[in-house]
Amino acid sequence: MSGKVVVVTGASSGFGKLTVLELARRGHTVVATMRDVEGRNATVRSELIDAAKTEGHVLQVLEMDVADEASVNSAIDQVVKQHGKIDALINNAGLMAVGVTEAYTVADIERQFAVNFFGTVRADRAVLPHMRAAGGGLLVHVTSLMGRVIFPFFGVYSASKFALEALAEAYRYELKGFGIDSVIVEPGPFPSNLISSSPEPSDHAVLASYGEVAAIPGQIKANANDGHDEANPPRPQRVADAIVQLVEATERRPLRTVVMPEGMDFGVQRLNEAVSPIQNNMLTSFGMSSML
C-alpha cells in the first residue's frame, strides 16, 4: 500500500487523536493539526509524536485553528510546501453545545458554527485547489448521528452538523469530475469530552424562564457516558478504523458511513438508505445523473 499525505483537524483528543495514530500505524504521512501546540496542547503534541516514533512511524503536528482563516491557510500551505500534495483531509474538529436552544444567543451560535461548519469550509477551500490540480483527493467530514436526527437540547449542535452534511453532499456531486471524493462519517454516541466541555448558553433570562426544563441539559451532561454495557464498552477506535478504511479505499467510497457502538442502532443507516433513492431520482430528473 502506498502511503498517503493526510491532514486531520481537531487531533488533540477523541476521534481525531485515534485517527492520526491509526493512520501513522498504517504507514501514511500524517499531519495532525490542533490549536495551541506550544501551550495547553504541548503535552498532547509530544504524546502523539512519541507514540508514533515508538512504533517506528512519523507523525507531524501543526498549529491550526479552524476558526481562523489565516491559520488554516498557513498550515495547509506548509503541508503542501513540505510534502508536495495533500491526498486526504479529515475534517474532525468540532464543539458540541448542549443546552436550551433558545438560550443560546446569536453570538453563541456563531461560535458553534465558526468551528463545526465554517471551520470545515475554510479547510476544504484551502485544500481543494491543490486536489483539483492533482486530479484527485478525499474530503472526509465527521458529522454525527445528530446531523440526521434531532434530540432536544442539541439543536444548535445539530444545526451545525446538518449544515455540514449539506455542504459535504453538494461537494460530492460537484467534485466528482475532478476525481475528488467527498464523504461523511456519522458517529453514534461514543464516550468523549464533547458533552462535558459543552459551551453554556449566554441568555440567563431565557434559561430562568424555562424553569425545571432548564436543568435537563445538566442531567444529560452528568449522565453522558452512562447506559453503556460495562462488559462491552463502546470503542471509539471503530470511528478511527472507519475513517482509515475510507482513506485507503481504491474505489469510489460511499457518501455516508454510520459508525455506532456495537449492539446499538438508532436507525440512521435505514434513514440514509431511504433518502438516497429520492435524492438520486431528483438529480436524475434534472439531468445530473452523471454527478451521482
Coordinates of C-alpha atoms in Angstrom, one line a residue:
M1 CA 0.0 0.0 0.0
S2 CA 1.3 3.4 -1.0
G3 CA 1.2 5.8 1.9
K4 CA -0.9 9.0 1.5
V5 CA -0.4 12.5 2.8
V6 CA -3.3 13.0 5.2
V7 CA -4.3 16.1 7.2
V8 CA -6.5 15.7 10.3
T9 CA -8.2 18.6 12.1
G10 CA -9.0 18.5 15.8
A11 CA -6.4 15.9 16.5
S12 CA -5.8 16.7 20.2
S13 CA -8.4 14.2 21.5
G14 CA -11.2 11.9 20.7
F15 CA -11.7 10.5 17.2
G16 CA -9.0 12.8 15.8
K17 CA -6.3 11.6 18.1
L18 CA -7.2 7.9 17.5
T19 CA -7.3 8.5 13.7
V20 CA -3.9 10.1 13.4
L21 CA -2.3 7.3 15.4
E22 CA -4.0 4.6 13.3
L23 CA -3.1 6.3 10.0
A24 CA 0.5 6.5 11.2
R25 CA 0.5 2.8 12.1
R26 CA -0.7 2.1 8.5
G27 CA 2.2 3.9 7.0
H28 CA 0.6 7.2 5.9
T29 CA 2.3 10.6 6.2
V30 CA 0.1 12.1 8.9
V31 CA -0.2 15.8 9.7
A32 CA -2.2 16.2 13.0
T33 CA -3.5 19.7 13.5
M34 CA -4.8 21.4 16.6
R35 CA -4.8 24.7 18.4
D36 CA -2.1 25.9 20.9
V37 CA 0.5 23.3 20.2
E38 CA 3.1 25.3 22.2
G39 CA 0.7 25.8 25.1
R40 CA -2.1 23.7 26.5
N41 CA -1.8 21.1 23.8
A42 CA 2.0 20.8 24.0
T43 CA 1.7 17.6 26.0
V44 CA -0.7 16.0 23.5
R45 CA 1.7 17.0 20.7
S46 CA 4.6 15.2 22.4
E47 CA 2.4 12.2 23.2
L48 CA 1.4 11.8 19.5
I49 CA 4.9 12.2 18.2
D50 CA 6.4 9.8 20.8
A51 CA 3.7 7.2 20.3
A52 CA 4.3 7.1 16.5
K53 CA 8.0 7.1 17.0
T54 CA 7.9 4.2 19.4
E55 CA 6.2 2.1 16.7
G56 CA 8.7 3.3 14.0
H57 CA 6.3 5.8 12.3
V58 CA 6.5 9.5 11.7
L59 CA 3.7 11.8 12.7
Q60 CA 3.8 15.6 12.3
V61 CA 1.8 18.1 14.5
L62 CA 1.0 21.5 13.2
E63 CA -0.8 24.6 14.7
M64 CA -4.2 25.1 13.1
D65 CA -7.2 26.9 14.4
V66 CA -10.1 26.1 12.1
A67 CA -11.9 29.2 13.3
D68 CA -9.1 31.4 11.9
E69 CA -8.8 31.5 8.1
A70 CA -5.2 32.7 8.2
S71 CA -4.2 29.9 10.5
V72 CA -5.9 27.3 8.2
N73 CA -4.3 28.7 5.0
S74 CA -0.9 28.9 6.6
A75 CA -1.0 25.2 7.8
I76 CA -2.2 23.9 4.5
D77 CA 0.4 25.9 2.6
Q78 CA 3.1 24.5 4.9
V79 CA 1.9 20.9 4.3
V80 CA 1.9 21.3 0.5
K81 CA 5.3 23.1 0.5
Q82 CA 6.8 20.2 2.6
H83 CA 5.1 17.2 1.1
G84 CA 4.1 18.4 -2.4
K85 CA 0.4 17.4 -2.0
I86 CA -2.5 16.5 0.2
D87 CA -4.3 13.3 -0.6
A88 CA -6.9 13.4 2.1
L89 CA -8.3 15.9 4.6
I90 CA -10.2 14.6 7.7
N91 CA -12.5 17.4 9.0
N92 CA -12.9 16.3 12.6
A93 CA -12.6 19.5 14.7
G94 CA -15.8 20.3 16.5
L95 CA -17.7 21.6 19.5
M96 CA -20.9 20.3 21.0
A97 CA -23.4 22.8 22.5
V98 CA -25.9 21.1 24.9
G99 CA -28.5 23.3 26.4
V100 CA -31.8 25.1 26.0
T101 CA -31.7 26.1 22.3
E102 CA -33.5 29.5 22.8
A103 CA -30.9 30.5 25.5
Y104 CA -28.0 30.3 23.0
T105 CA -27.6 33.9 21.7
V106 CA -26.7 34.6 18.1
A107 CA -23.1 35.1 19.2
D108 CA -23.1 31.7 20.9
I109 CA -24.4 30.0 17.8
E110 CA -21.9 31.8 15.6
R111 CA -19.1 30.5 17.8
Q112 CA -20.5 26.9 17.3
F113 CA -20.7 27.4 13.6
A114 CA -17.3 29.0 13.4
V115 CA -15.8 25.6 14.3
N116 CA -18.3 23.0 13.2
F117 CA -19.3 24.5 9.9
F118 CA -17.1 27.4 8.8
G119 CA -14.0 25.6 10.1
T120 CA -14.7 22.9 7.6
V121 CA -15.4 25.4 4.8
R122 CA -12.1 27.1 5.5
A123 CA -10.2 23.8 5.5
D124 CA -11.9 22.4 2.4
R125 CA -11.4 25.6 0.4
A126 CA -7.7 25.6 1.4
V127 CA -7.0 22.1 0.1
L128 CA -9.3 21.9 -2.9
P129 CA -7.2 23.9 -5.3
H130 CA -4.3 21.5 -4.7
M131 CA -6.6 18.5 -5.1
R132 CA -8.2 19.7 -8.3
A133 CA -4.7 20.4 -9.7
A134 CA -3.6 16.9 -8.8
G135 CA -6.7 15.4 -10.3
G136 CA -7.9 13.6 -7.1
G137 CA -8.3 13.6 -3.4
L138 CA -10.6 12.9 -0.5
L139 CA -12.6 15.1 1.9
V140 CA -13.9 13.3 5.0
H141 CA -16.5 15.2 7.0
V142 CA -17.0 13.9 10.5
T143 CA -20.6 14.8 11.5
S144 CA -22.8 12.9 13.9
L145 CA -26.0 10.9 14.0
M146 CA -27.3 14.3 15.1
G147 CA -26.5 15.5 11.6
R148 CA -29.5 13.3 10.5
V149 CA -31.8 13.1 13.6
I150 CA -32.8 15.6 16.3
F151 CA -32.6 15.3 20.1
P152 CA -33.9 18.1 22.4
F153 CA -31.2 20.4 23.8
F154 CA -28.8 19.6 21.0
G155 CA -30.5 21.9 18.5
V156 CA -27.5 24.3 18.0
Y157 CA -25.1 21.4 17.6
S158 CA -27.4 19.5 15.2
A159 CA -28.0 22.6 13.1
S160 CA -24.2 22.9 12.6
K161 CA -24.0 19.2 11.6
F162 CA -27.0 19.3 9.3
A163 CA -25.3 22.3 7.6
L164 CA -22.1 20.3 7.3
E165 CA -23.9 17.3 5.8
A166 CA -25.4 19.6 3.1
L167 CA -22.0 21.1 2.3
A168 CA -20.3 17.7 2.1
E169 CA -23.1 16.2 -0.1
A170 CA -23.0 19.2 -2.5
Y171 CA -19.2 18.8 -2.8
R172 CA -19.8 15.1 -3.5
Y173 CA -21.7 15.9 -6.7
E174 CA -19.7 19.0 -7.9
L175 CA -16.2 17.5 -7.4
K176 CA -16.8 14.1 -9.0
G177 CA -15.5 15.3 -12.3
F178 CA -12.2 16.3 -10.7
G179 CA -11.7 12.8 -9.2
I180 CA -12.3 14.1 -5.7
D181 CA -14.5 12.2 -3.2
S182 CA -16.4 14.0 -0.5
V183 CA -17.8 11.7 2.1
I184 CA -19.5 11.8 5.5
V185 CA -18.8 9.8 8.7
E186 CA -21.7 9.8 11.2
P187 CA -20.5 8.5 14.6
G188 CA -23.0 7.4 17.2
P189 CA -22.9 8.2 21.0
F190 CA -19.4 7.2 21.8
P191 CA -17.8 8.4 25.1
S192 CA -16.0 11.7 24.6
N193 CA -15.2 15.0 26.2
L194 CA -17.5 16.9 23.8
I195 CA -20.6 16.9 26.1
S196 CA -18.6 17.7 29.3
S197 CA -16.9 20.6 27.6
S198 CA -20.1 22.0 26.1
P199 CA -20.3 25.8 26.0
E200 CA -23.1 27.1 28.2
P201 CA -25.8 29.3 26.7
S202 CA -25.4 33.0 27.5
D203 CA -29.0 34.2 27.8
H204 CA -29.6 33.5 31.5
A205 CA -33.0 35.3 31.5
V206 CA -34.3 32.8 28.9
L207 CA -32.9 29.9 30.9
A208 CA -34.7 31.1 34.1
S209 CA -38.0 31.3 32.1
Y210 CA -37.7 27.6 31.3
G211 CA -37.9 26.6 34.9
E212 CA -37.2 22.9 35.7
V213 CA -36.7 22.2 32.0
A214 CA -33.5 24.2 32.1
A215 CA -32.0 21.6 34.4
I216 CA -32.3 18.8 31.9
P217 CA -29.2 19.6 29.9
G218 CA -27.1 19.4 33.1
Q219 CA -28.5 15.9 33.8
I220 CA -27.6 14.9 30.2
K221 CA -24.1 16.1 30.7
A222 CA -23.8 14.3 34.1
N223 CA -25.0 11.0 32.6
A224 CA -23.4 11.4 29.2
N225 CA -21.3 8.2 29.4
D226 CA -23.9 6.1 31.3
G227 CA -26.1 3.5 29.8
H228 CA -23.4 1.5 28.1
D229 CA -22.7 -2.2 28.6
E230 CA -19.8 -2.2 31.1
A231 CA -18.8 -5.7 29.9
N232 CA -18.7 -4.5 26.3
P233 CA -18.0 -0.7 26.4
P234 CA -18.2 1.4 23.2
R235 CA -14.9 1.5 21.3
P236 CA -14.3 5.0 19.7
Q237 CA -11.5 3.2 17.8
R238 CA -14.3 2.0 15.5
V239 CA -14.7 5.5 14.2
A240 CA -10.9 5.8 13.5
D241 CA -10.9 2.5 11.8
A242 CA -13.8 3.6 9.5
I243 CA -12.0 6.8 8.6
V244 CA -8.8 4.9 7.8
Q245 CA -10.8 2.4 5.6
L246 CA -12.2 5.4 3.6
V247 CA -8.7 6.9 3.2
E248 CA -7.4 3.5 1.9
A249 CA -10.3 2.7 -0.4
T250 CA -9.3 2.2 -4.0
E251 CA -12.8 2.6 -5.5
R252 CA -15.4 5.4 -5.0
R253 CA -16.4 5.5 -1.4
P254 CA -20.0 5.5 0.0
L255 CA -21.4 9.0 0.6
R256 CA -22.3 8.2 4.2
T257 CA -20.7 5.8 6.7
V258 CA -22.6 5.3 10.0
V259 CA -20.5 4.1 12.9
M260 CA -22.4 3.1 16.0
P261 CA -21.3 1.4 19.3
E262 CA -21.6 -2.3 19.0
G263 CA -25.2 -3.5 19.6
M264 CA -26.7 -0.1 19.2
D265 CA -28.9 1.0 16.3
F266 CA -30.9 4.3 16.2
G267 CA -31.9 3.7 12.6
V268 CA -29.7 6.3 10.9
Q269 CA -28.4 3.8 8.4
R270 CA -32.0 3.0 7.4
L271 CA -32.8 6.7 7.2
N272 CA -29.8 7.2 4.8
E273 CA -30.9 4.2 2.7
A274 CA -34.5 5.6 2.4
V275 CA -33.4 9.1 1.5
S276 CA -30.8 8.0 -1.1
P277 CA -33.1 7.0 -3.9
I278 CA -35.2 10.2 -3.5
Q279 CA -32.0 12.3 -3.8
N280 CA -30.7 10.3 -6.7
N281 CA -34.1 10.5 -8.6
M282 CA -34.2 14.2 -8.1
L283 CA -30.8 14.7 -9.6
T284 CA -31.6 12.4 -12.5
S285 CA -34.8 14.3 -13.3
F286 CA -32.7 17.4 -13.7
G287 CA -30.2 15.7 -16.0
M288 CA -27.5 15.5 -13.4
S289 CA -27.2 11.7 -13.1
S290 CA -23.5 11.9 -14.2
M291 CA -22.7 13.6 -10.8
L292 CA -24.1 10.7 -8.8

